């Protein structure tokens, strides 16, 4: 027979999942990641003969991280999984599911923060030119892809935010978008003239060719008329970037990184960029200043005769 805190029953994990969704407002992607981390821990604990969450010790958790490290998990993965189990045990203790928190002193290896790859400004321009040329064949999917790339680079929004847009979320007269970001936080994001021109063509020419009864208010549609999938957007970005000479292989998030970096290189205020990207912390935005400085340092080393 199992109880609510046994690993076999996992009722406490189900309750935690409800907490993440309803009370914390975590995205579907984040919830799936947290639950996958807990399932990984569950499997390890069962191998060690641990039958219930009440039996878990700090030594068990450290052994789990050591196993992950030995099997090649990156520092980022170890840090994420450590954070996931700390959050779970803290919640379980606070809500009375457990009487003690074994993860309170759990520490993962410090994450080595690497600077994100970004496009050079001329590469971004080449990418959007290629998307524009591809859209000249009047294929509605190519018109959609051109608009998607223009908006991703113009606004720096996340791919999940982009595919979630409805037609009414866009104010075409003022060139503004209402975006729902992480934690269901809403923000307003501007976009420029090239994106506006692409959007006009998509809405007046491209989208009407794909719309069906299942389309609803979705701004961007797939070939079958339903709301476009993030994987479709990623595929389009990778495909078109593959045609830009010397460009790194980036996905939609790489366009977000590039947009932020180019804004700062152009003199934009960092707090404005923070608001545009929807970052809760300025520290998250500051990584792009490091990207800009590192690019400046490399250019100096290559160009200055006394470098």
Short mmCIF file of C-alpha atoms in Angstrom, two decimals:
data_model
loop_
_atom_site.label_atom_id
_atom_site.label_comp_id
_atom_site.label_asym_id
_atom_site.label_seq_id
_atom_site.Cartn_x
_atom_site.Cartn_y
_atom_site.Cartn_z
CA UNK A 1 0.00 0.00 0.00
CA UNK A 2 1.27 3.45 -0.84
CA UNK A 3 0.77 6.82 0.78
CA UNK A 4 0.67 10.36 -0.60
CA UNK A 5 4.43 10.80 -0.26
CA UNK A 6 5.52 7.43 -1.66
CA UNK A 7 7.49 7.43 -4.90
CA UNK A 8 5.10 4.83 -6.34
CA UNK A 9 2.02 6.98 -5.71
CA UNK A 10 3.55 10.38 -6.57
CA UNK A 11 0.42 12.23 -5.43
CA UNK A 12 2.67 14.92 -4.04
CA UNK A 13 4.22 15.41 -7.49
CA UNK A 14 0.75 15.74 -9.02
CA UNK A 15 -0.13 18.38 -6.42
CA UNK A 16 3.12 20.20 -7.23
CA UNK A 17 2.26 20.14 -10.93
CA UNK A 18 -1.09 21.81 -10.14
CA UNK A 19 0.77 24.41 -8.08
CA UNK A 20 3.14 25.22 -10.95
CA UNK A 21 0.31 25.59 -13.44
CA UNK A 22 -2.38 27.39 -11.45
CA UNK A 23 -0.52 29.32 -8.75
CA UNK A 24 2.85 30.03 -10.32
CA UNK A 25 1.58 30.41 -13.88
CA UNK A 26 4.54 28.53 -15.32
CA UNK A 27 4.58 27.86 -19.06
CA UNK A 28 3.80 24.38 -20.41
CA UNK A 29 7.43 24.01 -21.47
CA UNK A 30 8.70 24.87 -17.96
CA UNK A 31 6.24 22.54 -16.23
CA UNK A 32 7.23 19.65 -18.50
CA UNK A 33 10.89 20.33 -17.75
CA UNK A 34 10.38 20.38 -13.97
CA UNK A 35 8.36 17.16 -14.04
CA UNK A 36 10.95 15.44 -16.23
CA UNK A 37 13.66 16.39 -13.69
CA UNK A 38 11.57 14.98 -10.83
CA UNK A 39 10.91 11.75 -12.76
CA UNK A 40 14.64 11.42 -13.35
CA UNK A 41 15.23 11.81 -9.61
CA UNK A 42 12.44 9.31 -8.82
CA UNK A 43 14.06 6.67 -11.03
CA UNK A 44 17.44 7.20 -9.35
CA UNK A 45 15.95 7.02 -5.84
CA UNK A 46 14.10 3.79 -6.63
CA UNK A 47 17.39 2.27 -7.83
CA UNK A 48 18.87 3.20 -4.43
CA UNK A 49 16.00 1.56 -2.54
CA UNK A 50 14.36 4.81 -1.44
CA UNK A 51 10.58 4.28 -1.33
CA UNK A 52 9.17 7.64 -0.23
CA UNK A 53 9.92 11.35 -0.49
CA UNK A 54 10.06 11.44 3.33
CA UNK A 55 13.10 9.13 3.20
CA UNK A 56 15.17 11.30 0.84
CA UNK A 57 18.36 12.73 2.30
CA UNK A 58 20.79 15.41 1.19
CA UNK A 59 23.30 12.61 0.50
CA UNK A 60 20.80 10.98 -1.90
CA UNK A 61 20.40 14.23 -3.82
CA UNK A 62 24.15 14.80 -4.00
CA UNK A 63 24.61 11.24 -5.27
CA UNK A 64 21.99 11.90 -7.95
CA UNK A 65 23.82 15.01 -9.15
CA UNK A 66 27.13 13.11 -9.06
CA UNK A 67 25.61 10.39 -11.27
CA UNK A 68 24.39 13.00 -13.74
CA UNK A 69 27.81 14.66 -13.76
CA UNK A 70 29.54 11.32 -14.36
CA UNK A 71 27.28 10.56 -17.32
CA UNK A 72 28.20 13.83 -19.04
CA UNK A 73 25.45 16.25 -18.00
CA UNK A 74 26.46 19.87 -18.61
CA UNK A 75 26.80 22.42 -15.83
CA UNK A 76 23.66 24.11 -17.10
CA UNK A 77 21.70 20.83 -16.87
CA UNK A 78 22.99 20.16 -13.36
CA UNK A 79 22.08 23.69 -12.26
CA UNK A 80 18.58 23.41 -13.74
CA UNK A 81 17.87 20.01 -12.19
CA UNK A 82 19.22 21.14 -8.84
CA UNK A 83 16.94 24.19 -8.95
CA UNK A 84 13.95 22.01 -9.92
CA UNK A 85 14.31 19.66 -6.94
CA UNK A 86 15.04 22.52 -4.52
CA UNK A 87 11.81 24.17 -5.63
CA UNK A 88 9.87 20.93 -5.25
CA UNK A 89 11.13 20.10 -1.75
CA UNK A 90 10.74 23.69 -0.52
CA UNK A 91 7.12 23.70 -1.69
CA UNK A 92 6.41 20.23 -0.24
CA UNK A 93 7.79 21.28 3.14
CA UNK A 94 5.99 24.63 3.15
CA UNK A 95 2.64 23.00 2.34
CA UNK A 96 2.97 20.21 4.89
CA UNK A 97 3.48 17.29 2.49
CA UNK A 98 6.92 16.79 4.08
CA UNK A 99 8.21 17.68 7.55
CA UNK A 100 11.75 18.52 6.47
CA UNK A 101 13.54 19.81 3.38
CA UNK A 102 16.50 17.61 2.36
CA UNK A 103 17.38 19.91 -0.56
CA UNK A 104 17.87 23.06 1.50
CA UNK A 105 21.66 22.82 1.31
CA UNK A 106 21.86 21.23 -2.14
CA UNK A 107 24.34 23.12 -4.33
CA UNK A 108 24.99 22.39 -8.00
CA UNK A 109 28.27 23.23 -9.75
CA UNK A 110 28.38 26.89 -10.68
CA UNK A 111 27.13 27.47 -14.20
CA UNK A 112 29.70 28.81 -16.63
CA UNK A 113 27.85 31.49 -18.52
CA UNK A 114 28.67 31.55 -22.19
CA UNK A 115 27.83 34.41 -24.49
CA UNK A 116 25.09 33.63 -27.01
CA UNK A 117 25.88 33.40 -30.70
CA UNK A 118 24.42 36.31 -32.65
CA UNK A 119 24.30 37.40 -36.26
CA UNK A 120 26.28 40.34 -37.50
CA UNK A 121 24.04 43.14 -38.70
CA UNK A 122 24.87 42.46 -42.35
CA UNK A 123 24.05 38.77 -41.85
CA UNK A 124 20.66 39.69 -40.39
CA UNK A 125 20.05 41.93 -43.38
CA UNK A 126 21.05 39.13 -45.79
CA UNK A 127 18.71 36.71 -44.01
CA UNK A 128 15.72 39.02 -44.34
CA UNK A 129 16.58 39.79 -47.97
CA UNK A 130 16.60 36.06 -48.71
CA UNK A 131 13.23 35.63 -47.00
CA UNK A 132 11.88 38.50 -49.08
CA UNK A 133 13.13 36.99 -52.34
CA UNK A 134 11.63 33.60 -51.40
CA UNK A 135 8.27 35.29 -50.76
CA UNK A 136 8.24 36.75 -54.29
CA UNK A 137 6.89 33.43 -55.62
CA UNK A 138 3.53 34.29 -53.97
CA UNK A 139 3.51 31.04 -51.95
CA UNK A 140 1.56 31.94 -48.77
CA UNK A 141 3.92 29.85 -46.62
CA UNK A 142 6.91 31.80 -47.94
CA UNK A 143 5.03 35.06 -47.26
CA UNK A 144 4.35 33.84 -43.74
CA UNK A 145 7.99 32.87 -43.18
CA UNK A 146 9.18 36.27 -44.37
CA UNK A 147 6.78 38.01 -41.95
CA UNK A 148 7.74 35.71 -39.09
CA UNK A 149 11.45 36.44 -39.54
CA UNK A 150 10.87 40.18 -39.89
CA UNK A 151 8.85 40.30 -36.66
CA UNK A 152 11.21 38.07 -34.68
CA UNK A 153 14.18 40.27 -35.57
CA UNK A 154 12.28 43.58 -35.37
CA UNK A 155 10.81 42.94 -31.93
CA UNK A 156 13.01 40.34 -30.21
CA UNK A 157 9.96 38.39 -29.06
CA UNK A 158 10.18 34.68 -28.22
CA UNK A 159 8.94 32.08 -30.70
CA UNK A 160 6.24 30.98 -28.24
CA UNK A 161 5.05 34.57 -27.99
CA UNK A 162 5.00 34.92 -31.76
CA UNK A 163 2.97 31.78 -32.51
CA UNK A 164 0.52 32.76 -29.75
CA UNK A 165 -0.35 36.07 -31.43
CA UNK A 166 -3.90 36.66 -32.62
CA UNK A 167 -4.84 39.15 -35.32
CA UNK A 168 -6.32 41.54 -32.74
CA UNK A 169 -3.02 41.56 -30.83
CA UNK A 170 -1.49 43.66 -33.62
CA UNK A 171 -2.14 47.39 -33.98
CA UNK A 172 -1.06 47.91 -37.59
CA UNK A 173 -1.68 51.65 -37.50
CA UNK A 174 0.71 52.24 -34.59
CA UNK A 175 2.93 49.24 -35.41
CA UNK A 176 2.59 47.68 -31.98
CA UNK A 177 2.01 44.11 -30.77
CA UNK A 178 0.42 42.97 -27.53
CA UNK A 179 2.51 40.00 -26.37
CA UNK A 180 1.83 37.50 -23.57
CA UNK A 181 5.19 36.48 -22.12
CA UNK A 182 6.43 34.25 -19.32
CA UNK A 183 4.15 34.06 -16.30
CA UNK A 184 1.27 35.39 -18.46
CA UNK A 185 2.78 38.87 -18.26
CA UNK A 186 1.57 41.20 -20.99
CA UNK A 187 3.75 43.78 -22.69
CA UNK A 188 3.54 46.00 -25.76
CA UNK A 189 6.28 45.69 -28.36
CA UNK A 190 6.90 47.94 -31.40
CA UNK A 191 8.04 46.84 -34.84
CA UNK A 192 9.43 48.76 -37.80
CA UNK A 193 8.49 49.55 -41.38
CA UNK A 194 9.95 46.42 -43.12
CA UNK A 195 8.07 44.14 -40.71
CA UNK A 196 4.92 46.23 -41.21
CA UNK A 197 5.16 45.86 -45.00
CA UNK A 198 5.62 42.08 -44.74
CA UNK A 199 2.73 41.84 -42.29
CA UNK A 200 0.43 43.76 -44.64
CA UNK A 201 1.18 41.33 -47.49
CA UNK A 202 0.66 38.32 -45.20
CA UNK A 203 -2.70 39.55 -43.90
CA UNK A 204 -4.09 40.71 -47.23
CA UNK A 205 -2.64 38.09 -49.58
CA UNK A 206 -1.02 35.13 -47.78
CA UNK A 207 -3.21 34.34 -44.80
CA UNK A 208 -6.52 34.39 -46.75
CA UNK A 209 -5.15 31.52 -48.91
CA UNK A 210 -4.55 29.31 -45.85
CA UNK A 211 -7.48 30.22 -43.60
CA UNK A 212 -10.00 27.48 -42.72
CA UNK A 213 -12.75 26.97 -40.15
CA UNK A 214 -10.05 25.78 -37.71
CA UNK A 215 -7.94 28.94 -38.07
CA UNK A 216 -9.74 31.02 -35.48
CA UNK A 217 -8.07 34.36 -34.70
CA UNK A 218 -4.50 33.01 -35.03
CA UNK A 219 -2.21 35.50 -36.76
CA UNK A 220 0.12 32.90 -38.26
CA UNK A 221 -1.16 29.71 -39.86
CA UNK A 222 0.36 26.46 -41.01
CA UNK A 223 -0.17 24.88 -44.40
CA UNK A 224 -3.40 23.22 -43.17
CA UNK A 225 -4.87 26.40 -41.76
CA UNK A 226 -4.28 25.81 -38.05
CA UNK A 227 -2.14 28.01 -35.78
CA UNK A 228 1.47 27.58 -36.82
CA UNK A 229 3.64 25.32 -34.67
CA UNK A 230 6.90 26.62 -33.09
CA UNK A 231 8.78 23.76 -34.76
CA UNK A 232 7.67 25.04 -38.16
CA UNK A 233 9.06 28.48 -37.33
CA UNK A 234 12.35 27.00 -36.12
CA UNK A 235 12.65 24.97 -39.32
CA UNK A 236 12.12 28.08 -41.45
CA UNK A 237 14.78 30.04 -39.54
CA UNK A 238 17.34 27.22 -39.81
CA UNK A 239 16.59 26.69 -43.51
CA UNK A 240 16.98 30.33 -44.51
CA UNK A 241 20.00 30.95 -42.28
CA UNK A 242 21.68 28.00 -43.96
CA UNK A 243 21.74 30.09 -47.14
CA UNK A 244 23.54 33.05 -45.50
CA UNK A 245 27.31 32.67 -46.02
CA UNK A 246 29.23 32.41 -42.76
CA UNK A 247 26.15 32.76 -40.54
CA UNK A 248 25.96 30.63 -37.38
CA UNK A 249 23.20 28.01 -37.25
CA UNK A 250 20.70 29.78 -35.00
CA UNK A 251 17.04 29.26 -34.24
CA UNK A 252 14.37 31.88 -33.47
CA UNK A 253 16.00 32.58 -30.09
CA UNK A 254 19.17 33.49 -31.96
CA UNK A 255 17.21 36.23 -33.73
CA UNK A 256 16.09 37.47 -30.31
CA UNK A 257 19.72 37.55 -29.14
CA UNK A 258 20.74 39.32 -32.34
CA UNK A 259 17.99 41.93 -32.08
CA UNK A 260 18.98 42.79 -28.49
CA UNK A 261 22.67 42.99 -29.33
CA UNK A 262 22.10 45.20 -32.38
CA UNK A 263 19.84 47.53 -30.37
CA UNK A 264 22.56 48.04 -27.77
CA UNK A 265 25.22 48.47 -30.45
CA UNK A 266 22.98 51.14 -31.95
CA UNK A 267 22.86 53.06 -28.68
CA UNK A 268 19.56 51.87 -27.18
CA UNK A 269 19.14 52.23 -23.42
CA UNK A 270 19.55 48.88 -21.67
CA UNK A 271 16.38 49.33 -19.62
CA UNK A 272 14.41 49.91 -22.80
CA UNK A 273 15.84 46.66 -24.18
CA UNK A 274 14.92 44.90 -20.92
CA UNK A 275 11.32 46.08 -21.28
CA UNK A 276 11.22 45.14 -24.95
CA UNK A 277 12.43 41.59 -24.27
CA UNK A 278 10.25 41.12 -21.20
CA UNK A 279 13.13 40.29 -18.86
CA UNK A 280 12.19 40.32 -15.18
CA UNK A 281 15.80 41.10 -14.20
CA UNK A 282 18.18 43.62 -15.72
CA UNK A 283 20.99 41.12 -15.13
CA UNK A 284 19.50 38.90 -17.85
CA UNK A 285 19.61 41.76 -20.34
CA UNK A 286 23.17 42.73 -19.41
CA UNK A 287 24.57 39.63 -21.13
CA UNK A 288 24.02 41.47 -24.42
CA UNK A 289 26.32 44.27 -23.33
CA UNK A 290 28.98 41.60 -22.81
CA UNK A 291 28.32 40.32 -26.33
CA UNK A 292 28.78 43.82 -27.73
CA UNK A 293 31.99 44.42 -25.77
CA UNK A 294 33.41 41.05 -26.82
CA UNK A 295 32.66 41.78 -30.48
CA UNK A 296 34.31 45.19 -30.12
CA UNK A 297 37.37 43.57 -28.53
CA UNK A 298 37.68 41.06 -31.39
CA UNK A 299 37.32 43.79 -34.01
CA UNK A 300 39.98 45.88 -32.24
CA UNK A 301 42.36 42.90 -32.11
CA UNK A 302 41.92 42.22 -35.80
CA UNK A 303 42.07 45.82 -37.05
CA UNK A 304 44.36 47.87 -34.83
CA UNK A 305 48.06 47.78 -35.74
CA UNK A 306 49.06 48.06 -32.07
CA UNK A 307 46.52 45.61 -30.67
#
